[in-house]
């Protein structure tokens, strides 16, 4: 596709359930990022994938959060045993790493609501 | 500790006037900076960037200024238009190809 695609656009779940959020980056982009934005807050970095390198997981808030990137393309962010404080918009972005005018292209996000 | 700060959570400006959005950072290793605009229910969209080898970059109505010694950058929008009403984020990166750190955002309201 032309842009970064995220699914689902909205997800409502019950506390304690697991959820999976999907991101399809722009074709050819080697870097993929997950951020989240809680209500009234800024963008919080979660995890970053770059090619075949080990991901930078330094932003994951707890071990309930994990992410994979298969085949250097699609990524899945998994939240286990969801808590109400996990409610946020989860944003995925991709970028071409090389080149001077590097910038992030964002998807529209997944609005996660944990009841 | 926030590495990228946007100390004004909101800003209101009259249409046609200049909007100035500020961003401060603490990490002296940051060398590349981006500004993003975000409308409700949409992902952030790229506006303009600047690297540490420059102190100004201009694109149409948008100009970004970088003061490395003060660890400060600002985004100027002139003239401001009602469609510019959005949340603006600045972001910084220390090493090319590494993650970007975002500020908390400033909500700009351009009044007609």
CSV table of N, CA and C in Angstrom, one decimal, chain A residues 39-109:
chain,number,residue,atom,x,y,z
A,39,UNK,N,-4.2,9.3,26.7
A,39,UNK,CA,-5.1,10.5,26.7
A,39,UNK,C,-4.3,11.7,27.3
A,40,UNK,N,-4.2,12.8,26.5
A,40,UNK,CA,-3.6,14.0,27.0
A,40,UNK,C,-2.1,14.0,27.1
A,41,UNK,N,-1.5,12.9,26.7
A,41,UNK,CA,0.0,12.7,26.7
A,41,UNK,C,0.6,12.8,25.4
A,42,UNK,N,2.0,12.9,25.4
A,42,UNK,CA,2.7,12.9,24.1
A,42,UNK,C,2.9,11.5,23.6
A,43,UNK,N,3.8,11.4,22.6
A,43,UNK,CA,4.1,10.1,22.0
A,43,UNK,C,5.2,9.4,22.8
A,44,UNK,N,4.9,8.2,23.3
A,44,UNK,CA,5.8,7.4,24.1
A,44,UNK,C,6.4,6.3,23.3
A,45,UNK,N,7.7,6.3,23.2
A,45,UNK,CA,8.4,5.3,22.4
A,45,UNK,C,8.3,3.9,23.1
A,46,UNK,N,8.0,2.9,22.3
A,46,UNK,CA,7.9,1.6,22.8
A,46,UNK,C,9.0,0.7,22.3
A,47,UNK,N,9.1,0.5,21.0
A,47,UNK,CA,10.1,-0.4,20.4
A,47,UNK,C,10.4,0.0,19.0
A,48,UNK,N,11.6,-0.4,18.6
A,48,UNK,CA,12.1,0.0,17.3
A,48,UNK,C,12.8,-1.2,16.6
A,49,UNK,N,12.5,-1.5,15.4
A,49,UNK,CA,13.1,-2.5,14.6
A,49,UNK,C,13.9,-1.9,13.5
A,50,UNK,N,15.1,-2.4,13.2
A,50,UNK,CA,15.9,-1.9,12.1
A,50,UNK,C,16.5,-3.1,11.4
A,51,UNK,N,16.0,-3.4,10.3
A,51,UNK,CA,16.5,-4.5,9.5
A,51,UNK,C,16.6,-5.8,10.3
A,52,UNK,N,17.8,-6.4,10.2
A,52,UNK,CA,18.0,-7.7,10.9
A,52,UNK,C,18.6,-7.5,12.3
A,53,UNK,N,18.8,-6.3,12.7
A,53,UNK,CA,19.4,-6.0,14.0
A,53,UNK,C,18.4,-6.4,15.1
A,54,UNK,N,19.0,-6.6,16.3
A,54,UNK,CA,18.2,-6.8,17.5
A,54,UNK,C,17.3,-5.6,17.7
A,55,UNK,N,16.0,-5.7,18.0
A,55,UNK,CA,15.2,-4.5,18.2
A,55,UNK,C,15.6,-3.8,19.5
A,56,UNK,N,15.3,-2.5,19.5
A,56,UNK,CA,15.5,-1.7,20.7
A,56,UNK,C,14.2,-1.7,21.5
A,57,UNK,N,14.2,-2.5,22.6
A,57,UNK,CA,13.0,-2.7,23.3
A,57,UNK,C,12.9,-1.8,24.6
A,58,UNK,N,13.8,-0.8,24.6
A,58,UNK,CA,14.0,0.0,25.8
A,58,UNK,C,12.7,0.7,26.3
A,59,UNK,N,11.8,0.9,25.4
A,59,UNK,CA,10.6,1.7,25.7
A,59,UNK,C,9.4,0.8,26.2
A,60,UNK,N,9.5,-0.5,26.1
A,60,UNK,CA,8.4,-1.3,26.5
A,60,UNK,C,8.1,-1.1,28.0
A,61,UNK,N,6.9,-0.8,28.4
A,61,UNK,CA,6.7,-0.5,29.8
A,61,UNK,C,6.7,-1.7,30.8
A,62,UNK,N,6.4,-2.9,30.3
A,62,UNK,CA,6.5,-4.1,31.2
A,62,UNK,C,6.7,-5.3,30.3
A,63,UNK,N,6.9,-6.4,31.0
A,63,UNK,CA,7.1,-7.7,30.2
A,63,UNK,C,5.8,-8.2,29.7
A,64,UNK,N,4.7,-7.5,29.9
A,64,UNK,CA,3.4,-7.9,29.3
A,64,UNK,C,3.4,-7.5,27.8
A,65,UNK,N,4.3,-6.6,27.4
A,65,UNK,CA,4.4,-6.1,26.1
A,65,UNK,C,5.5,-6.8,25.3
A,66,UNK,N,5.2,-7.2,24.1
A,66,UNK,CA,6.2,-7.7,23.2
A,66,UNK,C,5.8,-7.4,21.8
A,67,UNK,N,6.8,-7.5,20.9
A,67,UNK,CA,6.5,-7.2,19.5
A,67,UNK,C,7.4,-8.1,18.6
A,68,UNK,N,6.9,-8.4,17.5
A,68,UNK,CA,7.7,-9.1,16.5
A,68,UNK,C,7.6,-8.4,15.2
A,69,UNK,N,8.6,-8.7,14.4
A,69,UNK,CA,8.6,-8.2,13.0
A,69,UNK,C,9.0,-9.3,12.1
A,70,UNK,N,8.0,-9.9,11.3
A,70,UNK,CA,8.3,-11.1,10.5
A,70,UNK,C,8.7,-10.7,9.1
A,71,UNK,N,9.8,-11.3,8.7
A,71,UNK,CA,10.3,-11.1,7.3
A,71,UNK,C,10.7,-9.7,7.0
A,72,UNK,N,11.0,-8.9,8.0
A,72,UNK,CA,11.4,-7.6,7.8
A,72,UNK,C,10.3,-6.7,7.4
A,73,UNK,N,9.0,-7.1,7.5
A,73,UNK,CA,7.9,-6.3,7.0
A,73,UNK,C,6.9,-6.1,8.2
A,74,UNK,N,5.8,-6.9,8.1
A,74,UNK,CA,4.7,-6.8,9.1
A,74,UNK,C,5.2,-6.9,10.5
A,75,UNK,N,4.6,-6.1,11.4
A,75,UNK,CA,4.9,-6.2,12.8
A,75,UNK,C,3.6,-6.4,13.6
A,76,UNK,N,3.8,-7.2,14.7
A,76,UNK,CA,2.6,-7.4,15.6
A,76,UNK,C,3.1,-7.0,17.0
A,77,UNK,N,2.3,-6.1,17.6
A,77,UNK,CA,2.5,-5.7,19.0
A,77,UNK,C,1.5,-6.5,19.9
A,78,UNK,N,2.0,-7.2,20.8
A,78,UNK,CA,1.1,-8.0,21.7
A,78,UNK,C,1.2,-7.5,23.1
A,79,UNK,N,0.0,-7.4,23.7
A,79,UNK,CA,-0.1,-7.0,25.1
A,79,UNK,C,-0.8,-8.1,25.8
A,80,UNK,N,-0.2,-8.7,26.7
A,80,UNK,CA,-0.8,-9.8,27.5
A,80,UNK,C,-1.4,-9.3,28.8
A,81,UNK,N,-2.5,-9.9,29.2
A,81,UNK,CA,-3.1,-9.6,30.5
A,81,UNK,C,-3.4,-8.1,30.6
A,82,UNK,N,-4.1,-7.5,29.6
A,82,UNK,CA,-4.2,-6.1,29.5
A,82,UNK,C,-4.8,-5.5,30.8
A,83,UNK,N,-4.3,-4.3,31.1
A,83,UNK,CA,-4.7,-3.5,32.2
A,83,UNK,C,-5.4,-2.2,31.7
A,84,UNK,N,-6.1,-1.6,32.6
A,84,UNK,CA,-6.8,-0.3,32.1
A,84,UNK,C,-5.8,0.8,31.7
A,85,UNK,N,-4.7,0.8,32.4
A,85,UNK,CA,-3.7,1.8,32.0
A,85,UNK,C,-3.1,1.6,30.7
A,86,UNK,N,-3.3,0.4,30.0
A,86,UNK,CA,-2.9,0.2,28.7
A,86,UNK,C,-3.7,0.9,27.6
A,87,UNK,N,-4.8,1.4,28.0
A,87,UNK,CA,-5.7,2.1,27.1
A,87,UNK,C,-5.0,3.3,26.5
A,88,UNK,N,-4.9,3.4,25.2
A,88,UNK,CA,-4.1,4.4,24.5
A,88,UNK,C,-4.3,4.2,23.0
A,89,UNK,N,-3.8,5.2,22.3
A,89,UNK,CA,-3.7,5.0,20.8
A,89,UNK,C,-2.3,4.5,20.5
A,90,UNK,N,-2.2,3.3,19.9
A,90,UNK,CA,-0.9,2.7,19.6
A,90,UNK,C,-0.6,3.1,18.1
A,91,UNK,N,0.5,3.7,17.9
A,91,UNK,CA,0.9,4.2,16.6
A,91,UNK,C,2.1,3.5,16.1
A,92,UNK,N,2.1,3.1,14.8
A,92,UNK,CA,3.2,2.5,14.2
A,92,UNK,C,3.7,3.5,13.1
A,93,UNK,N,5.0,3.4,13.0
A,93,UNK,CA,5.7,4.3,12.0
A,93,UNK,C,6.8,3.5,11.3
A,94,UNK,N,7.1,3.9,10.0
A,94,UNK,CA,8.2,3.3,9.3
A,94,UNK,C,9.0,4.3,8.7
A,95,UNK,N,10.3,4.0,8.4
A,95,UNK,CA,11.2,5.0,7.7
A,95,UNK,C,12.2,4.2,7.0
A,96,UNK,N,12.8,4.9,6.0
A,96,UNK,CA,14.0,4.6,5.3
A,96,UNK,C,15.1,5.1,6.2
A,97,UNK,N,16.0,4.2,6.6
A,97,UNK,CA,17.1,4.6,7.5
A,97,UNK,C,18.1,5.4,6.8
A,98,UNK,N,18.5,5.0,5.6
A,98,UNK,CA,19.6,5.6,5.0
A,98,UNK,C,19.2,6.8,4.2
A,99,UNK,N,20.0,7.8,4.2
A,99,UNK,CA,19.6,9.0,3.5
A,99,UNK,C,19.4,10.2,4.4
A,100,UNK,N,19.7,11.3,3.9
A,100,UNK,CA,19.7,12.5,4.8
A,100,UNK,C,18.4,12.9,5.3
A,101,UNK,N,17.4,12.7,4.4
A,101,UNK,CA,16.1,13.2,4.7
A,101,UNK,C,15.2,12.2,5.4
A,102,UNK,N,15.8,11.4,6.3
A,102,UNK,CA,15.0,10.4,7.0
A,102,UNK,C,13.9,11.0,7.8
A,103,UNK,N,12.7,10.4,7.7
A,103,UNK,CA,11.6,10.8,8.5
A,103,UNK,C,10.6,9.7,8.7
A,104,UNK,N,9.8,9.8,9.7
A,104,UNK,CA,8.9,8.7,10.1
A,104,UNK,C,7.6,8.9,9.4
A,105,UNK,N,7.0,7.9,8.9
A,105,UNK,CA,5.7,7.9,8.3
A,105,UNK,C,4.8,7.1,9.2
A,106,UNK,N,3.7,7.7,9.7
A,106,UNK,CA,2.9,7.1,10.7
A,106,UNK,C,1.6,6.5,10.1
A,107,UNK,N,1.1,5.4,10.7
A,107,UNK,CA,-0.2,5.0,10.5
A,107,UNK,C,-1.2,5.8,11.3
A,108,UNK,N,-2.5,5.4,11.1
A,108,UNK,CA,-3.6,6.2,11.8
A,108,UNK,C,-3.7,5.7,13.2
A,109,UNK,N,-3.1,4.6,13.6
A,109,UNK,CA,-3.2,4.1,14.9
A,109,UNK,C,-4.3,3.2,15.2
